[in-house]
PDB file of N, CA and C in Angstrom:
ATOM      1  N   UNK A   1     -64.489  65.107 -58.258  1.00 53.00           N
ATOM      2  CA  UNK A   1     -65.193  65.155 -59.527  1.00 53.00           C
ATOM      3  C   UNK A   1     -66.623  64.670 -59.306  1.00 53.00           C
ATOM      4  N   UNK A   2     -67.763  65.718 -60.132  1.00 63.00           N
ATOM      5  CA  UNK A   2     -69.115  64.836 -59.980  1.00 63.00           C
ATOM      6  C   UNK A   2     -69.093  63.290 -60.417  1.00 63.00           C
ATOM      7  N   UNK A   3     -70.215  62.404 -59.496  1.00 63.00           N
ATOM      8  CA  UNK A   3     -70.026  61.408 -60.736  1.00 63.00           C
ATOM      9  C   UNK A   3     -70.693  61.454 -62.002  1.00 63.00           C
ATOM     10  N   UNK A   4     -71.360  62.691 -62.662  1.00 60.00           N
ATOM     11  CA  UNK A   4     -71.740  62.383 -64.095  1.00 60.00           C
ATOM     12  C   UNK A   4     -70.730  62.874 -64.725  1.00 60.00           C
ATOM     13  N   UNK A   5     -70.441  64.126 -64.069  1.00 66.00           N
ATOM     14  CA  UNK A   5     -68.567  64.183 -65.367  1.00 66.00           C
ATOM     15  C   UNK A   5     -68.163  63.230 -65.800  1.00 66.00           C
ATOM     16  N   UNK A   6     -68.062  62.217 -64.413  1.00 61.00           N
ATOM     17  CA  UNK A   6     -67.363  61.125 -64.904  1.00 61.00           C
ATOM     18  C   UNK A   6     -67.855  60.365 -65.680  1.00 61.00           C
ATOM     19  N   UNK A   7     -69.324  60.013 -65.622  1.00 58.00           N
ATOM     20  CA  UNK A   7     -70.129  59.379 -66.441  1.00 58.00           C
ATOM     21  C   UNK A   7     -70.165  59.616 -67.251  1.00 58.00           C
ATOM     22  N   UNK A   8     -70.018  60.644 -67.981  1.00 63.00           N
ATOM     23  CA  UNK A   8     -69.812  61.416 -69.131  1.00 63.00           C
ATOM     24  C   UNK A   8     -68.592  61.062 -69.808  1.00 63.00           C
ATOM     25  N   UNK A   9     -67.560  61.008 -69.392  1.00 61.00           N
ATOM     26  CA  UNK A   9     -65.642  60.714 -69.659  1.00 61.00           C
ATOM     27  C   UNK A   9     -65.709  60.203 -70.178  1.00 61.00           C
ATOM     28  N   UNK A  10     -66.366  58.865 -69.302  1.00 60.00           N
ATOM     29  CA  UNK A  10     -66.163  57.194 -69.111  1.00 60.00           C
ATOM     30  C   UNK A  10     -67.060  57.147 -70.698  1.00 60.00           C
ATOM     31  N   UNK A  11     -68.456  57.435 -71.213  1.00 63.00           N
ATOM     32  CA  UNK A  11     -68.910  57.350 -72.441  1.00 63.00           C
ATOM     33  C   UNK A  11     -68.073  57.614 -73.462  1.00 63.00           C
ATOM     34  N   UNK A  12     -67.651  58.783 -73.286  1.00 57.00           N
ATOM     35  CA  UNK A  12     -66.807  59.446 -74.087  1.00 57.00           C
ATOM     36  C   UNK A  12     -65.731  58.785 -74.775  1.00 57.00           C
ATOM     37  N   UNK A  13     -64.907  58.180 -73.795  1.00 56.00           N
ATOM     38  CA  UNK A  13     -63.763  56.977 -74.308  1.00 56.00           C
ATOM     39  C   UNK A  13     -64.333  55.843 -74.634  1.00 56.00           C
ATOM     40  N   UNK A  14     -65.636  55.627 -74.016  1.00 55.00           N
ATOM     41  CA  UNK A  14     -65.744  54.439 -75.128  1.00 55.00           C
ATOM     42  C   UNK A  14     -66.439  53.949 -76.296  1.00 55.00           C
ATOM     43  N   UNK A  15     -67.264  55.246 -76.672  1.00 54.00           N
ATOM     44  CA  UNK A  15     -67.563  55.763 -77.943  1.00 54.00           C
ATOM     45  C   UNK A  15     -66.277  55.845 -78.759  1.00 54.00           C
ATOM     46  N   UNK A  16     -64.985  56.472 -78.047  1.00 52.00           N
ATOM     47  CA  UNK A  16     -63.846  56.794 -79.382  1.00 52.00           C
ATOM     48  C   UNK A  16     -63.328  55.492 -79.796  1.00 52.00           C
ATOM     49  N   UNK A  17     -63.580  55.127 -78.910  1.00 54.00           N
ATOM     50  CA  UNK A  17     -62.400  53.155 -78.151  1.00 54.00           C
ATOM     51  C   UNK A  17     -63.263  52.423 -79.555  1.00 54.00           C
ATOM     52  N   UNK A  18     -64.685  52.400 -79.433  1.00 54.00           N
ATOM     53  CA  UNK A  18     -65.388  51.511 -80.068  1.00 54.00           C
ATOM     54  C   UNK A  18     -65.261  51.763 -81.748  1.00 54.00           C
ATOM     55  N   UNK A  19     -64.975  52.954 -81.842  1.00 63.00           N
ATOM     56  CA  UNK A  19     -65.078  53.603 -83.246  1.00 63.00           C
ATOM     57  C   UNK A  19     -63.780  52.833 -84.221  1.00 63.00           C
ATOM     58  N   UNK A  20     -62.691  53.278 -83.804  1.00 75.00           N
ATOM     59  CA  UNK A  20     -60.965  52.523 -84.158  1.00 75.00           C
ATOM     60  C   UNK A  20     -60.873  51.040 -84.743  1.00 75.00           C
ATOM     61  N   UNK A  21     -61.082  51.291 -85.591  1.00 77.00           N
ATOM     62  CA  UNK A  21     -60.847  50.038 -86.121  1.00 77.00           C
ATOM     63  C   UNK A  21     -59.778  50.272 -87.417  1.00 77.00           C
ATOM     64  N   UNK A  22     -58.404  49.408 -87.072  1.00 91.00           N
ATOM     65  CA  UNK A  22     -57.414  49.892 -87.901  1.00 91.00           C
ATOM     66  C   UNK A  22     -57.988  49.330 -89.481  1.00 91.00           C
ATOM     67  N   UNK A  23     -56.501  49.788 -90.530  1.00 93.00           N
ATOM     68  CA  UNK A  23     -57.553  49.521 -91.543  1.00 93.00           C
ATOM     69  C   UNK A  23     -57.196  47.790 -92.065  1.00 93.00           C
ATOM     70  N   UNK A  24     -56.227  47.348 -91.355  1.00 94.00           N
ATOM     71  CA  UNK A  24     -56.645  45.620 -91.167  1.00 94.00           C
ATOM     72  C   UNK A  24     -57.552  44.779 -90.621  1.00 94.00           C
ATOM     73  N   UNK A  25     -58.441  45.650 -89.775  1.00 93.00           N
ATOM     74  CA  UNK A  25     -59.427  44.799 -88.925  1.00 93.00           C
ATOM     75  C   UNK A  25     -60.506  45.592 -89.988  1.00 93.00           C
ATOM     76  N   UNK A  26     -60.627  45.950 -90.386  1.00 94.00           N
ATOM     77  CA  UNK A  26     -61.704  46.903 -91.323  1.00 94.00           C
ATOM     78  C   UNK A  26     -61.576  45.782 -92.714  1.00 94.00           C
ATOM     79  N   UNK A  27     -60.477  45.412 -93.168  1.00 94.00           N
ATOM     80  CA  UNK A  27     -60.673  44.342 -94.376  1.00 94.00           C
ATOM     81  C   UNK A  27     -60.958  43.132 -93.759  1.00 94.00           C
ATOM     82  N   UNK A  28     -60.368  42.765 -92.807  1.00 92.00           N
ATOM     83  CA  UNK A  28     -60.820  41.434 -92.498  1.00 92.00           C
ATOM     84  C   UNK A  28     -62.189  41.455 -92.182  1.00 92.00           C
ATOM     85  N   UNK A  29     -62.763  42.262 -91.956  1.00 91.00           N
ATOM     86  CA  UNK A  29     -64.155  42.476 -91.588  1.00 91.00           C
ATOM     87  C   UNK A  29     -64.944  42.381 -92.744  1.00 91.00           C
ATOM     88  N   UNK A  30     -64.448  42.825 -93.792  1.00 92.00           N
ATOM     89  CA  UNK A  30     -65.043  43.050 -94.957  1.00 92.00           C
ATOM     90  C   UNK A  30     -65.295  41.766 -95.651  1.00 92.00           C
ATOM     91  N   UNK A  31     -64.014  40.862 -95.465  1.00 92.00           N
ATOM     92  CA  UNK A  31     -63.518  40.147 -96.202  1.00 92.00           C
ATOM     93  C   UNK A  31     -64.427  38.574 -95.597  1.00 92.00           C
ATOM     94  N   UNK A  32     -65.143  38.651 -94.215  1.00 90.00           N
ATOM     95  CA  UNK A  32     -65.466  38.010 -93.624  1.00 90.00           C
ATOM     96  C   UNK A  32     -67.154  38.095 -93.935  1.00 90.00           C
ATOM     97  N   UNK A  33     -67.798  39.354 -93.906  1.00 90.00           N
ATOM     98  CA  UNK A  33     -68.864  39.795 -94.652  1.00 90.00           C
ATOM     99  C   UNK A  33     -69.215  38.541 -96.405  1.00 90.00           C
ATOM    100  N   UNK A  34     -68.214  39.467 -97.152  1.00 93.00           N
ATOM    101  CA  UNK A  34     -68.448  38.485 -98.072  1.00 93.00           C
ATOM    102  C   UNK A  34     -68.495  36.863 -98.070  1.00 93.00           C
ATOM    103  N   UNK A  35     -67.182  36.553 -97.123  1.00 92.00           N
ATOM    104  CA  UNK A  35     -67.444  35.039 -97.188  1.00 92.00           C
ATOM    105  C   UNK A  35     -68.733  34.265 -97.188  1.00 92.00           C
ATOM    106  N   UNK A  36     -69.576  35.060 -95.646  1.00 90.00           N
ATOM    107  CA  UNK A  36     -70.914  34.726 -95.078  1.00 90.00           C
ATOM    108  C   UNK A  36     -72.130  34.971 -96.233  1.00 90.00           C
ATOM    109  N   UNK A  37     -71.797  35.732 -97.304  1.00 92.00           N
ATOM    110  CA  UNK A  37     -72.745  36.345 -97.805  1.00 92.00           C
ATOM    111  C   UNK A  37     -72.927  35.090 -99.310  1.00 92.00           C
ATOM    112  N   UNK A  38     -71.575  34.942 -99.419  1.00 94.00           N
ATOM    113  CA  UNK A  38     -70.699  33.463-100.360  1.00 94.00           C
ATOM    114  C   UNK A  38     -71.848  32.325-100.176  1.00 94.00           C
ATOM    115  N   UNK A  39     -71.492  31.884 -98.985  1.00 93.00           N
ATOM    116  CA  UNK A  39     -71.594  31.055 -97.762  1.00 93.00           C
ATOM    117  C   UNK A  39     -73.234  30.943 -98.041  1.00 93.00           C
ATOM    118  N   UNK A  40     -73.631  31.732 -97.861  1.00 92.00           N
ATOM    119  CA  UNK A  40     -75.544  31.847 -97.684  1.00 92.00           C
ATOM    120  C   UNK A  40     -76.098  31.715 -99.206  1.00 92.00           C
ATOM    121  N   UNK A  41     -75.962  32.728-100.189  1.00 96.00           N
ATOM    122  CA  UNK A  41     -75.956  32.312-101.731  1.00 96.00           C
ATOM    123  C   UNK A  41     -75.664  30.622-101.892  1.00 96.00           C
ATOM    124  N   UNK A  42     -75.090  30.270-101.585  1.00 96.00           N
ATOM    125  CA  UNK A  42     -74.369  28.597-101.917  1.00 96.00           C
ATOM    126  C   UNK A  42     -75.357  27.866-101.361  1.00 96.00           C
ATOM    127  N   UNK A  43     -75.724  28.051 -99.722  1.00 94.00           N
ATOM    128  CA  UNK A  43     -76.837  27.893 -98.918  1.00 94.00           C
ATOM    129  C   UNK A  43     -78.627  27.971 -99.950  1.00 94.00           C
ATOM    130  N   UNK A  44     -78.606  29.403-100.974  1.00 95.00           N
ATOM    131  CA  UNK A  44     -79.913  29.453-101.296  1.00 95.00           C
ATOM    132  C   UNK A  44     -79.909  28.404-102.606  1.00 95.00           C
ATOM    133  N   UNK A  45     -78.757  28.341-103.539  1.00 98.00           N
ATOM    134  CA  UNK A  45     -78.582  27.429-104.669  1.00 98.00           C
ATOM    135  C   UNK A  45     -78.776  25.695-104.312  1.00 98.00           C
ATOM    136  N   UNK A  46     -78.426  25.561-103.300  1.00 97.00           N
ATOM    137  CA  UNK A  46     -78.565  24.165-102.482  1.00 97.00           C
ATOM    138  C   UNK A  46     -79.968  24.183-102.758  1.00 97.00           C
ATOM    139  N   UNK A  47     -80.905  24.966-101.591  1.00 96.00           N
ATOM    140  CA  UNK A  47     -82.264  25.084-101.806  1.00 96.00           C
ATOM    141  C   UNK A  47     -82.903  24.481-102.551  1.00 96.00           C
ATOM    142  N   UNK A  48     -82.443  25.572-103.872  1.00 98.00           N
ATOM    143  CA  UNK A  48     -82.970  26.061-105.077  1.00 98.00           C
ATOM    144  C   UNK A  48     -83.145  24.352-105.862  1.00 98.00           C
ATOM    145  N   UNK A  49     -81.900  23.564-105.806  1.00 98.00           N
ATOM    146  CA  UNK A  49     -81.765  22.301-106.801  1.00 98.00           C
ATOM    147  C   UNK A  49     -81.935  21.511-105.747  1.00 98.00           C
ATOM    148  N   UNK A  50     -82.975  21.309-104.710  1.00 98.00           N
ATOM    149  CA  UNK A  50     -84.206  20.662-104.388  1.00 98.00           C
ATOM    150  C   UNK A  50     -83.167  19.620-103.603  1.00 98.00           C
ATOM    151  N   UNK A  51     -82.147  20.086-102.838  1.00 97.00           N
ATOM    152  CA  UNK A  51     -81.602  18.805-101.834  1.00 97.00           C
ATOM    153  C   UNK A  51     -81.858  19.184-100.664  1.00 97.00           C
ATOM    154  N   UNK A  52     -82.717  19.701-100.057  1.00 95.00           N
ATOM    155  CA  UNK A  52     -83.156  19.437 -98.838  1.00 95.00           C
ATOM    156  C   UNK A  52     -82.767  20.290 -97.818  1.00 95.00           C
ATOM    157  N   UNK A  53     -83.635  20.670 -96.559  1.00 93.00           N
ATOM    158  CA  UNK A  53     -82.627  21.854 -95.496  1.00 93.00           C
ATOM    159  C   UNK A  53     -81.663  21.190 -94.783  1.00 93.00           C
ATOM    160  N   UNK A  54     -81.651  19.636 -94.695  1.00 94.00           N
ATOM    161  CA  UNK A  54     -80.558  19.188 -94.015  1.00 94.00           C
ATOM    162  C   UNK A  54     -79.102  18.907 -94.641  1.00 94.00           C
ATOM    163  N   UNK A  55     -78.893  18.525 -95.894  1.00 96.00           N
ATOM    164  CA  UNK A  55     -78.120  18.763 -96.547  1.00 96.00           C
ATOM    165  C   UNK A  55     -77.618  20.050 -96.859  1.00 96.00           C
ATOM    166  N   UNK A  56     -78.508  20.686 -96.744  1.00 94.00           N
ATOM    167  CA  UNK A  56     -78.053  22.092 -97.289  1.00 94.00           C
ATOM    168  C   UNK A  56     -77.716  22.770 -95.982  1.00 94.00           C
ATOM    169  N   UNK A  57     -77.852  22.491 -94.644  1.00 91.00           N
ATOM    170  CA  UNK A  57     -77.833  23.328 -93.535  1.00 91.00           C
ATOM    171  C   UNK A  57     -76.582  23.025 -93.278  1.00 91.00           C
ATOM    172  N   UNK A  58     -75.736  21.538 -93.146  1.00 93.00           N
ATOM    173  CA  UNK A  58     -74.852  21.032 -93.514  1.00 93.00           C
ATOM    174  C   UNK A  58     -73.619  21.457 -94.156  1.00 93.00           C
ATOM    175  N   UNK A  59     -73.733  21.958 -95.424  1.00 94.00           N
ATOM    176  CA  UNK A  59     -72.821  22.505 -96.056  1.00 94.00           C
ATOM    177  C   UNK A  59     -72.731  24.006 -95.933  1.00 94.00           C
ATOM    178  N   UNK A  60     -73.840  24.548 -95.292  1.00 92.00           N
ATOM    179  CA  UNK A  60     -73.675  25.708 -94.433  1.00 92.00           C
ATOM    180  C   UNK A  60     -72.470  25.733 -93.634  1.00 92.00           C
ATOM    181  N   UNK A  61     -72.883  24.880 -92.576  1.00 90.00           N
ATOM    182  CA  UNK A  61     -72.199  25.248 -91.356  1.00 90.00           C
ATOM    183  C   UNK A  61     -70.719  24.855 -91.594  1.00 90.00           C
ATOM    184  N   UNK A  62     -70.585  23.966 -92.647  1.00 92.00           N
ATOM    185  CA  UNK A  62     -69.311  23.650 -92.787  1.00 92.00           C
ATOM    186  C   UNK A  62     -68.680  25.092 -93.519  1.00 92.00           C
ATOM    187  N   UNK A  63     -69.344  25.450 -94.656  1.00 91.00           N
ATOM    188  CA  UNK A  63     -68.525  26.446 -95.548  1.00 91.00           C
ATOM    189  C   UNK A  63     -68.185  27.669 -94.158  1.00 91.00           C
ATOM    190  N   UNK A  64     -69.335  27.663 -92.775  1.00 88.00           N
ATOM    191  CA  UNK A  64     -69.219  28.972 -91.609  1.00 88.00           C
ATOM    192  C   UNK A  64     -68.355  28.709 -91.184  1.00 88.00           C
ATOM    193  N   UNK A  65     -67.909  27.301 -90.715  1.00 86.00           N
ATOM    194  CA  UNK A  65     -66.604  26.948 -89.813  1.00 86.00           C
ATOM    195  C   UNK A  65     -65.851  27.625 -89.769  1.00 86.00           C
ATOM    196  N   UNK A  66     -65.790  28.528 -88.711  1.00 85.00           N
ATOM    197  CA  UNK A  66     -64.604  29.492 -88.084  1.00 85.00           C
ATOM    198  C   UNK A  66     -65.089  30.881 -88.869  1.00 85.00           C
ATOM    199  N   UNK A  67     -65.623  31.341 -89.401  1.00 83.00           N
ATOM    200  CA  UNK A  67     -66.365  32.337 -90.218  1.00 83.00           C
ATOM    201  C   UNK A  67     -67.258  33.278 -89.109  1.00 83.00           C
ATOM    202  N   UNK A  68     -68.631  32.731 -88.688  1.00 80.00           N
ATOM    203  CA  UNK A  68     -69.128  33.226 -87.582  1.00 80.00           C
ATOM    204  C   UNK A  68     -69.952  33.124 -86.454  1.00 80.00           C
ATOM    205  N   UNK A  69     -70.484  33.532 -86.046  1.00 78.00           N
ATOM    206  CA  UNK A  69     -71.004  33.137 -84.513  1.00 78.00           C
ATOM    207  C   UNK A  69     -71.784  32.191 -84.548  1.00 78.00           C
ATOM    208  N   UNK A  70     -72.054  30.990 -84.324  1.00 76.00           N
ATOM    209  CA  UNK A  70     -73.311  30.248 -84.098  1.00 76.00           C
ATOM    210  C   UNK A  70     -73.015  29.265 -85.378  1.00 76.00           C
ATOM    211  N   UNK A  71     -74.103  28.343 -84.913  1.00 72.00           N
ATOM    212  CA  UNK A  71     -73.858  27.454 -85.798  1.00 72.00           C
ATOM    213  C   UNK A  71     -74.425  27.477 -87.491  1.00 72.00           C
ATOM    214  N   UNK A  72     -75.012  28.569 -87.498  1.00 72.00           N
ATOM    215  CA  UNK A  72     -76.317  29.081 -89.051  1.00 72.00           C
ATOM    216  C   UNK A  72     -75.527  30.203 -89.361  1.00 72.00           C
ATOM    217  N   UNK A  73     -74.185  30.656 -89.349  1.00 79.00           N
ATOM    218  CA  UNK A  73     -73.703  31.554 -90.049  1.00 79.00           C
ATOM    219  C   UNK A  73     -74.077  32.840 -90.129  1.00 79.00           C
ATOM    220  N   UNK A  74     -74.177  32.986 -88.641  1.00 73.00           N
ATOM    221  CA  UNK A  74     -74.773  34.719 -88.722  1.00 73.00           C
ATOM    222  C   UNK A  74     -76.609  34.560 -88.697  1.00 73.00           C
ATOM    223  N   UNK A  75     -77.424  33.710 -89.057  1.00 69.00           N
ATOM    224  CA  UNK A  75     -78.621  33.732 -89.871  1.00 69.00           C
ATOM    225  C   UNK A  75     -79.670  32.358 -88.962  1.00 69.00           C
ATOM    226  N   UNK A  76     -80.566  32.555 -88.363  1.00 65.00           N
ATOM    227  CA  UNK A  76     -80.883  31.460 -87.840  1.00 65.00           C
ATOM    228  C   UNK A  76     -82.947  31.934 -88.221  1.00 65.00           C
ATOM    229  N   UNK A  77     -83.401  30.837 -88.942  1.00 61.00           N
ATOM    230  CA  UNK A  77     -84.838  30.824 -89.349  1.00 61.00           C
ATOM    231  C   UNK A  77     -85.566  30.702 -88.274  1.00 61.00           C
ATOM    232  N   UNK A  78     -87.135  30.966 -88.486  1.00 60.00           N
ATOM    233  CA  UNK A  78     -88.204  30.916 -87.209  1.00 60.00           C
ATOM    234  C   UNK A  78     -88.366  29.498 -88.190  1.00 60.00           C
ATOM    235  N   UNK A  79     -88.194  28.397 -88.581  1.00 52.00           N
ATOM    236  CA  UNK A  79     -88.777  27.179 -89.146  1.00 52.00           C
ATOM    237  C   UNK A  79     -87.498  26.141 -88.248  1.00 52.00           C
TER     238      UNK A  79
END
């Protein structure tokens, strides 16, 4: 076999591979979306009633715990 056929295959399956997402990993996905989105709103209301980015970064990372990557919930500022 050439190797771009193969190179070609090899894309091929893992374009389909990557696509599959049953429809339980598709809600939990969803369902994980909103939390973060929860999560960050709660984050801007903190803000908003003037307690501070450390307090408020705080109850971030706690409401992210186990939610998502990193310690800022998906979301990390240039400040």
């Amino acid at each position: 076999m050439k190797p771009w056929i193969a190179l070609a295959l090899l894309a091929c399956a893992a374009a389909v591979q990557a696509e599959e997402h049953s429809e339980k990993q598709t809600r939990a996905d969803i369902e994980r979306h909103r939390a973060m989105a929860a999560a960050h709103e709660a984050a801007a209301k903190c803000l908003e009633a003037g307690k501070g980015h450390e307090a408020c970064r705080k109850e971030l990372q706690a409401a992210c715990k186990n939610l998502a990557i990193g310690k800022y919930c998906g979301m990390k500022h240039v400040h």
